[in-house]
Amino acid sequence: MANFLDIKNIESSDLKKIIQTALELKKSRSGLTKGAFDSDRALDGHIVALIFEKPSTRTRVSFDVGVRQMGGQTIVLSGNDMQLGHGETIADTARVLSRYVDLIMLRTYEEATLHEMAQFAQVPVINGLTNFSHPCQIMADIMTYEEHRGSIKGKKIVWSGDGNNVFNSFAQAAEKFDFNLTFTGPETLKPDSKVIERAQQNGTKISIEHNPILAIKDADLVVTDTWISMHDLQSARERRHNQLRPYQVNRELLSHAKSNALFMHCLPAHRDEEATSEVMDGKHSVIFDEAENRLHIQKAIMRWCLEK
Ligand code: CP
Ligand code: NVA
């Protein structure tokens, strides 16, 4: 049994194997109706708890559908409706859930909560997003890139906007998949320096360039995300918008990337804020493939956790 908590602690060979499995699972479903089981029903007899302390559309639905396609069943729980939201400790919750379910997926606030859940659970725990990271998303993004363009190794990925949780997982992936990563955004919203330093110490080609036009030059993939994440204070909205506006991904900015560059956004998007609708719906965009691939990659992640 293995946990899927962050990209940095998983072997690169395992991460690549998960992507390969996801591609095979996706292929094997082509032609199947949406409701159909996978032929091997790998989660037959398994029950998966999906716990959300924050809102979700993609993570909630893709995990739920993925478990069902593999023949398993889910219990979708909101943190507030559980005793967890009313004072029961994470450790006790983890120990109790482990007596009932075969796997736990948790979307929460603090990274420490996730790690505590994993420490005390006797079943695998998967990170469904924290304030610090979103590894399932980045696995789907890499799968999507490679489906469209082949190996991501050596490619130039540019993140434009807020140095947030999704960026952090990208930075960890840069080391494991050997791609070059450039962050462009305001100095005040640049990524956690520990994330950058760790990546650089491990030889990852990761850089910060505050000028978005210089940063995006020759990019193979341009990525952005909401300017205000779920854990950010709404009171910071105006300040963040003012600082991030120059980093909006629009036609002009994207014209400085390679002509065959892809555009990604994990969604949900605030159209015409971090990216224009023209870009989101344009020829570079693969945002809905990215969303679909959450399903396939998470199925591969769950299999890996249970088989490892
Ligand atoms: N990208 C993503 O994780 O979306 P949800 O918040 O809808 O799950
Ligand atoms: N950075 C965003 C990602 C949402 C999937 C957030 O944490 O709200």
CSV table of C-alpha atoms and ligand atoms in Angstrom, one decimal:
chain,number,residue,atom,x,y,z
A,1,MET,CA,0.0,0.0,0.0
A,2,ALA,CA,1.2,3.5,-0.8
A,3,ASN,CA,0.0,7.0,-0.2
A,4,PHE,CA,-0.2,9.6,-3.0
A,5,LEU,CA,0.5,12.8,-1.0
A,6,ASP,CA,3.0,14.8,-3.1
A,7,ILE,CA,5.0,14.4,-6.2
A,8,LYS,CA,8.4,15.1,-4.6
A,9,ASN,CA,8.3,11.9,-2.5
A,10,ILE,CA,7.3,9.5,-5.3
A,11,GLU,CA,9.9,7.9,-7.6
A,12,SER,CA,10.0,9.3,-11.0
A,13,SER,CA,9.7,5.7,-12.4
A,14,ASP,CA,6.4,5.3,-10.5
A,15,LEU,CA,5.0,8.6,-11.7
A,16,LYS,CA,5.8,7.7,-15.3
A,17,LYS,CA,4.2,4.3,-14.8
A,18,ILE,CA,1.0,5.9,-13.4
A,19,ILE,CA,0.8,8.1,-16.5
A,20,GLN,CA,1.3,5.1,-18.7
A,21,THR,CA,-1.5,3.2,-16.9
A,22,ALA,CA,-3.8,6.2,-17.2
A,23,LEU,CA,-3.2,6.3,-21.0
A,24,GLU,CA,-3.9,2.6,-21.3
A,25,LEU,CA,-7.1,2.9,-19.1
A,26,LYS,CA,-8.3,5.8,-21.3
A,27,LYS,CA,-7.7,3.9,-24.5
A,28,SER,CA,-9.4,0.8,-23.2
A,29,ARG,CA,-12.5,2.8,-22.5
A,30,SER,CA,-12.9,4.2,-26.0
A,31,GLY,CA,-16.1,3.0,-27.4
A,32,LEU,CA,-17.5,2.2,-24.0
A,33,THR,CA,-20.6,4.0,-22.7
A,34,LYS,CA,-19.9,6.4,-19.8
A,35,GLY,CA,-21.6,4.1,-17.3
A,36,ALA,CA,-19.8,0.9,-18.2
A,37,PHE,CA,-17.5,-0.9,-15.8
A,38,ASP,CA,-13.8,-1.3,-16.8
A,39,SER,CA,-13.3,-4.9,-17.9
A,40,ASP,CA,-11.1,-5.9,-15.0
A,41,ARG,CA,-13.2,-4.1,-12.3
A,42,ALA,CA,-10.0,-3.5,-10.3
A,43,LEU,CA,-11.8,-1.9,-7.3
A,44,ASP,CA,-14.5,-4.6,-7.1
A,45,GLY,CA,-15.5,-4.8,-3.4
A,46,HIS,CA,-13.6,-1.7,-2.5
A,47,ILE,CA,-15.1,1.4,-0.8
A,48,VAL,CA,-13.4,4.8,-1.1
A,49,ALA,CA,-14.1,7.8,1.1
A,50,LEU,CA,-13.9,11.1,-0.6
A,51,ILE,CA,-13.6,13.9,1.9
A,52,PHE,CA,-14.0,17.5,1.0
A,53,GLU,CA,-13.2,20.4,3.3
A,54,LYS,CA,-13.3,22.8,0.3
A,55,PRO,CA,-15.6,23.0,-2.7
A,56,SER,CA,-14.9,20.8,-5.8
A,57,THR,CA,-16.5,19.8,-9.1
A,58,ARG,CA,-13.8,18.0,-11.1
A,59,THR,CA,-12.0,16.2,-8.2
A,60,ARG,CA,-15.3,15.1,-6.7
A,61,VAL,CA,-16.9,13.9,-9.8
A,62,SER,CA,-13.8,12.4,-11.5
A,63,PHE,CA,-12.9,10.4,-8.4
A,64,ASP,CA,-16.5,9.2,-7.8
A,65,VAL,CA,-16.9,8.2,-11.5
A,66,GLY,CA,-13.5,6.6,-11.6
A,67,VAL,CA,-14.1,4.4,-8.5
A,68,ARG,CA,-17.5,3.3,-10.0
A,69,GLN,CA,-15.9,2.5,-13.4
A,70,MET,CA,-13.5,0.2,-11.6
A,71,GLY,CA,-16.3,-1.6,-9.8
A,72,GLY,CA,-15.9,0.1,-6.4
A,73,GLN,CA,-18.2,2.3,-4.4
A,74,THR,CA,-17.7,5.7,-2.8
A,75,ILE,CA,-18.8,7.7,0.2
A,76,VAL,CA,-18.6,11.4,-0.4
A,77,LEU,CA,-18.2,13.3,2.8
A,78,SER,CA,-18.1,17.0,3.5
A,79,GLY,CA,-15.7,18.0,6.4
A,80,ASN,CA,-18.4,20.1,8.0
A,81,ASP,CA,-20.8,17.2,8.2
A,82,MET,CA,-18.3,15.0,9.9
A,83,GLN,CA,-17.2,15.1,13.5
A,84,LEU,CA,-13.8,16.2,12.0
A,85,GLY,CA,-15.4,19.6,11.5
A,86,HIS,CA,-16.6,19.7,15.1
A,87,GLY,CA,-13.5,18.9,17.1
A,88,GLU,CA,-12.7,15.2,16.5
A,89,THR,CA,-9.0,14.8,15.8
A,90,ILE,CA,-7.6,13.9,12.4
A,91,ALA,CA,-5.8,11.0,13.9
A,92,ASP,CA,-8.9,9.5,15.4
A,93,THR,CA,-10.8,10.1,12.2
A,94,ALA,CA,-8.1,8.4,10.2
A,95,ARG,CA,-8.1,5.4,12.6
A,96,VAL,CA,-11.9,5.0,12.5
A,97,LEU,CA,-12.2,5.4,8.7
A,98,SER,CA,-9.5,2.8,8.2
A,99,ARG,CA,-11.9,0.3,9.9
A,100,TYR,CA,-14.5,0.9,7.2
A,101,VAL,CA,-13.0,1.9,3.9
A,102,ASP,CA,-10.2,0.8,1.6
A,103,LEU,CA,-8.9,4.2,0.5
A,104,ILE,CA,-9.2,7.8,1.5
A,105,MET,CA,-9.0,10.9,-0.7
A,106,LEU,CA,-8.8,14.2,1.2
A,107,ARG,CA,-9.2,17.8,0.0
A,108,THR,CA,-8.2,20.0,2.9
A,109,TYR,CA,-6.5,23.3,3.9
A,110,GLU,CA,-3.2,22.6,5.7
A,111,GLU,CA,-0.7,20.2,4.2
A,112,ALA,CA,-0.1,19.0,7.8
A,113,THR,CA,-3.7,17.8,8.0
A,114,LEU,CA,-3.1,15.6,5.0
A,115,HIS,CA,0.1,14.2,6.4
A,116,GLU,CA,-1.5,13.5,9.8
A,117,MET,CA,-4.4,11.7,8.1
A,118,ALA,CA,-1.8,9.5,6.2
A,119,GLN,CA,0.2,8.9,9.4
A,120,PHE,CA,-2.7,7.5,11.3
A,121,ALA,CA,-4.7,5.8,8.5
A,122,GLN,CA,-4.1,2.1,7.8
A,123,VAL,CA,-5.3,2.5,4.2
A,124,PRO,CA,-3.8,4.6,1.4
A,125,VAL,CA,-4.5,8.4,1.4
A,126,ILE,CA,-4.6,10.5,-1.7
A,127,ASN,CA,-4.1,14.3,-1.8
A,128,GLY,CA,-7.1,15.9,-3.5
A,129,LEU,CA,-5.6,19.5,-3.0
A,130,THR,CA,-4.3,21.4,0.0
A,131,ASN,CA,-3.3,25.1,0.3
A,132,PHE,CA,0.2,24.0,-0.7
A,133,SER,CA,-0.2,21.4,-3.4
A,134,HIS,CA,-2.4,19.6,-6.0
A,135,PRO,CA,-0.5,16.6,-7.3
A,136,CYS,CA,-3.4,14.8,-9.0
A,137,GLN,CA,-3.9,17.9,-11.2
A,138,ILE,CA,-0.3,18.0,-12.3
A,139,MET,CA,-0.3,14.3,-13.2
A,140,ALA,CA,-3.3,15.0,-15.4
A,141,ASP,CA,-1.6,18.0,-16.9
A,142,ILE,CA,1.6,16.0,-17.8
A,143,MET,CA,-0.5,13.2,-19.2
A,144,THR,CA,-2.4,15.8,-21.3
A,145,TYR,CA,0.8,17.4,-22.6
A,146,GLU,CA,2.3,14.0,-23.6
A,147,GLU,CA,-0.9,12.9,-25.3
A,148,HIS,CA,-0.7,16.0,-27.5
A,149,ARG,CA,3.0,16.6,-28.0
A,150,GLY,CA,5.0,13.5,-26.8
A,151,SER,CA,7.5,13.5,-23.9
A,152,ILE,CA,7.5,16.6,-21.7
A,153,LYS,CA,11.3,16.1,-21.0
A,154,GLY,CA,13.3,19.2,-21.9
A,155,LYS,CA,10.2,21.3,-22.8
A,156,LYS,CA,9.7,24.8,-21.6
A,157,ILE,CA,6.7,25.3,-19.3
A,158,VAL,CA,5.7,28.8,-18.3
A,159,TRP,CA,3.4,29.5,-15.4
A,160,SER,CA,1.9,33.0,-15.6
A,161,GLY,CA,0.1,34.4,-12.5
A,162,ASP,CA,-0.1,33.5,-8.8
A,163,GLY,CA,2.6,31.3,-7.3
A,164,ASN,CA,0.1,29.0,-5.7
A,165,ASN,CA,-0.6,25.4,-4.8
A,166,VAL,CA,-0.9,24.2,-8.4
A,167,PHE,CA,2.4,25.9,-9.3
A,168,ASN,CA,4.1,24.2,-6.3
A,169,SER,CA,3.2,20.7,-7.6
A,170,PHE,CA,4.4,21.8,-11.1
A,171,ALA,CA,7.7,22.7,-9.5
A,172,GLN,CA,8.0,19.3,-7.9
A,173,ALA,CA,7.1,17.6,-11.2
A,174,ALA,CA,9.8,19.6,-13.1
A,175,GLU,CA,12.4,17.6,-11.1
A,176,LYS,CA,10.8,14.2,-11.7
A,177,PHE,CA,9.9,14.7,-15.4
A,178,ASP,CA,13.0,16.8,-16.3
A,179,PHE,CA,11.3,19.8,-17.9
A,180,ASN,CA,12.2,23.5,-17.6
A,181,LEU,CA,9.8,25.7,-15.6
A,182,THR,CA,9.6,29.5,-15.6
A,183,PHE,CA,7.4,31.4,-13.2
A,184,THR,CA,6.2,34.8,-14.2
A,185,GLY,CA,4.1,36.9,-11.8
A,186,PRO,CA,4.5,39.8,-9.4
A,187,GLU,CA,7.2,39.7,-6.8
A,188,THR,CA,4.6,39.8,-4.0
A,189,LEU,CA,2.9,36.6,-5.3
A,190,LYS,CA,5.9,34.6,-6.3
A,191,PRO,CA,6.1,31.0,-5.2
A,192,ASP,CA,7.3,29.8,-1.8
A,193,SER,CA,11.1,30.3,-1.9
A,194,LYS,CA,11.5,26.8,-0.3
A,195,VAL,CA,9.9,25.3,-3.3
A,196,ILE,CA,12.2,27.1,-5.7
A,197,GLU,CA,15.3,26.4,-3.7
A,198,ARG,CA,14.6,22.7,-3.3
A,199,ALA,CA,14.0,22.4,-7.0
A,200,GLN,CA,17.2,24.3,-7.8
A,201,GLN,CA,19.2,22.3,-5.3
A,202,ASN,CA,18.1,19.1,-7.1
A,203,GLY,CA,19.3,20.5,-10.4
A,204,THR,CA,15.9,21.4,-11.8
A,205,LYS,CA,15.9,24.2,-14.4
A,206,ILE,CA,13.4,26.5,-12.6
A,207,SER,CA,13.5,30.3,-12.9
A,208,ILE,CA,11.6,33.4,-12.0
A,209,GLU,CA,11.2,36.1,-14.7
A,210,HIS,CA,8.9,39.0,-13.7
A,211,ASN,CA,8.5,40.3,-17.3
A,212,PRO,CA,5.8,38.1,-18.8
A,213,ILE,CA,6.8,38.7,-22.4
A,214,LEU,CA,10.4,37.6,-21.8
A,215,ALA,CA,9.2,34.7,-19.7
A,216,ILE,CA,6.8,33.3,-22.2
A,217,LYS,CA,9.3,33.4,-25.2
A,218,ASP,CA,9.6,30.0,-26.8
A,219,ALA,CA,7.3,28.3,-24.3
A,220,ASP,CA,6.0,24.8,-25.2
A,221,LEU,CA,3.2,25.0,-22.6
A,222,VAL,CA,1.6,28.1,-20.9
A,223,VAL,CA,-0.3,27.5,-17.7
A,224,THR,CA,-2.3,29.7,-15.4
A,225,ASP,CA,-4.8,29.4,-12.6
A,226,THR,CA,-7.3,31.5,-10.7
A,227,TRP,CA,-5.9,34.7,-9.1
A,228,ILE,CA,-7.6,33.9,-5.8
A,229,SER,CA,-7.4,30.4,-4.5
A,230,MET,CA,-10.0,28.9,-2.2
A,231,HIS,CA,-7.8,29.5,0.9
A,232,ASP,CA,-7.0,33.1,-0.1
A,233,LEU,CA,-8.8,36.0,1.6
A,234,GLN,CA,-11.5,37.7,-0.5
A,235,SER,CA,-10.4,41.0,1.0
A,236,ALA,CA,-7.2,40.7,-1.0
A,237,ARG,CA,-9.1,40.5,-4.3
A,238,GLU,CA,-8.6,44.0,-5.5
A,239,ARG,CA,-4.9,44.1,-4.6
A,240,ARG,CA,-4.3,40.7,-6.3
A,241,HIS,CA,-6.2,41.6,-9.4
A,242,ASN,CA,-4.2,44.9,-9.8
A,243,GLN,CA,-0.9,43.0,-9.4
A,244,LEU,CA,-1.8,40.1,-11.6
A,245,ARG,CA,-3.5,41.9,-14.5
A,246,PRO,CA,-0.2,42.1,-16.5
A,247,TYR,CA,0.1,38.3,-16.3
A,248,GLN,CA,-3.3,37.6,-17.9
A,249,VAL,CA,-2.9,35.0,-20.6
A,250,ASN,CA,-4.4,36.7,-23.7
A,251,ARG,CA,-3.8,36.5,-27.4
A,252,GLU,CA,-1.0,39.1,-27.3
A,253,LEU,CA,1.0,37.4,-24.5
A,254,LEU,CA,0.5,33.9,-26.0
A,255,SER,CA,1.8,35.1,-29.4
A,256,HIS,CA,5.3,35.2,-27.8
A,257,ALA,CA,5.2,31.4,-27.1
A,258,LYS,CA,6.0,28.8,-29.7
A,259,SER,CA,3.4,28.7,-32.4
A,260,ASN,CA,2.4,25.2,-31.4
A,261,ALA,CA,2.3,25.9,-27.7
A,262,LEU,CA,-0.4,24.4,-25.6
A,263,PHE,CA,-2.5,26.3,-23.0
A,264,MET,CA,-3.7,24.8,-19.8
A,265,HIS,CA,-5.8,25.8,-16.8
A,266,CYS,CA,-6.8,23.4,-14.1
A,267,LEU,CA,-10.2,25.0,-13.8
A,268,PRO,CA,-12.4,26.5,-12.4
A,269,ALA,CA,-11.5,29.6,-14.3
A,270,HIS,CA,-12.6,33.2,-14.0
A,271,ARG,CA,-12.9,33.9,-17.7
A,272,ASP,CA,-11.4,37.1,-18.8
A,273,GLU,CA,-9.4,37.5,-15.6
A,274,GLU,CA,-6.4,35.2,-15.5
A,275,ALA,CA,-7.0,34.1,-19.2
A,276,THR,CA,-9.3,35.5,-21.9
A,277,SER,CA,-12.1,33.4,-23.2
A,278,GLU,CA,-10.5,33.8,-26.6
A,279,VAL,CA,-7.5,31.8,-25.3
A,280,MET,CA,-9.5,29.4,-23.3
A,281,ASP,CA,-11.6,28.4,-26.3
A,282,GLY,CA,-8.8,28.9,-28.8
A,283,LYS,CA,-6.6,26.6,-30.8
A,284,HIS,CA,-3.8,26.3,-28.2
A,285,SER,CA,-6.2,25.3,-25.4
A,286,VAL,CA,-6.5,21.8,-24.1
A,287,ILE,CA,-8.4,22.6,-20.9
A,288,PHE,CA,-11.2,20.1,-21.3
A,289,ASP,CA,-8.8,17.3,-22.2
A,290,GLU,CA,-7.0,18.2,-19.0
A,291,ALA,CA,-10.3,18.0,-17.0
A,292,GLU,CA,-11.1,14.7,-18.6
A,293,ASN,CA,-7.7,13.3,-17.8
A,294,ARG,CA,-8.3,13.9,-14.1
A,295,LEU,CA,-10.6,10.8,-14.3
A,296,HIS,CA,-8.1,8.5,-16.0
A,297,ILE,CA,-5.0,9.6,-14.0
A,298,GLN,CA,-6.8,9.3,-10.7
A,299,LYS,CA,-7.9,5.8,-11.6
A,300,ALA,CA,-4.3,5.0,-12.3
A,301,ILE,CA,-3.3,6.6,-9.0
A,302,MET,CA,-5.8,4.6,-7.0
A,303,ARG,CA,-4.6,1.4,-8.6
A,304,TRP,CA,-1.0,2.3,-7.9
A,305,CYS,CA,-1.8,3.0,-4.2
A,306,LEU,CA,-3.5,-0.3,-3.7
A,307,GLU,CA,-1.0,-2.4,-5.7
A,308,LYS,CA,2.2,-0.8,-4.4
B,1,CP,N1,-9.1,21.4,-10.9
B,1,CP,C1,-9.8,21.0,-9.8
B,1,CP,O1,-9.3,20.4,-8.9
B,1,CP,O2,-11.1,21.4,-9.8
B,1,CP,P1,-12.2,21.2,-8.7
B,1,CP,O3,-11.9,22.3,-7.6
B,1,CP,O4,-13.5,21.4,-9.3
B,1,CP,O5,-12.1,19.8,-8.1
B,2,NVA,N1,-5.5,27.2,-6.9
B,2,NVA,C1,-6.8,26.8,-6.9
B,2,NVA,C2,-7.0,25.5,-7.6
B,2,NVA,C3,-8.4,25.0,-7.7
B,2,NVA,C4,-8.5,23.6,-8.3
B,2,NVA,C5,-7.4,26.8,-5.5
B,2,NVA,O1,-6.7,26.2,-4.6
B,2,NVA,O2,-8.5,27.3,-5.2
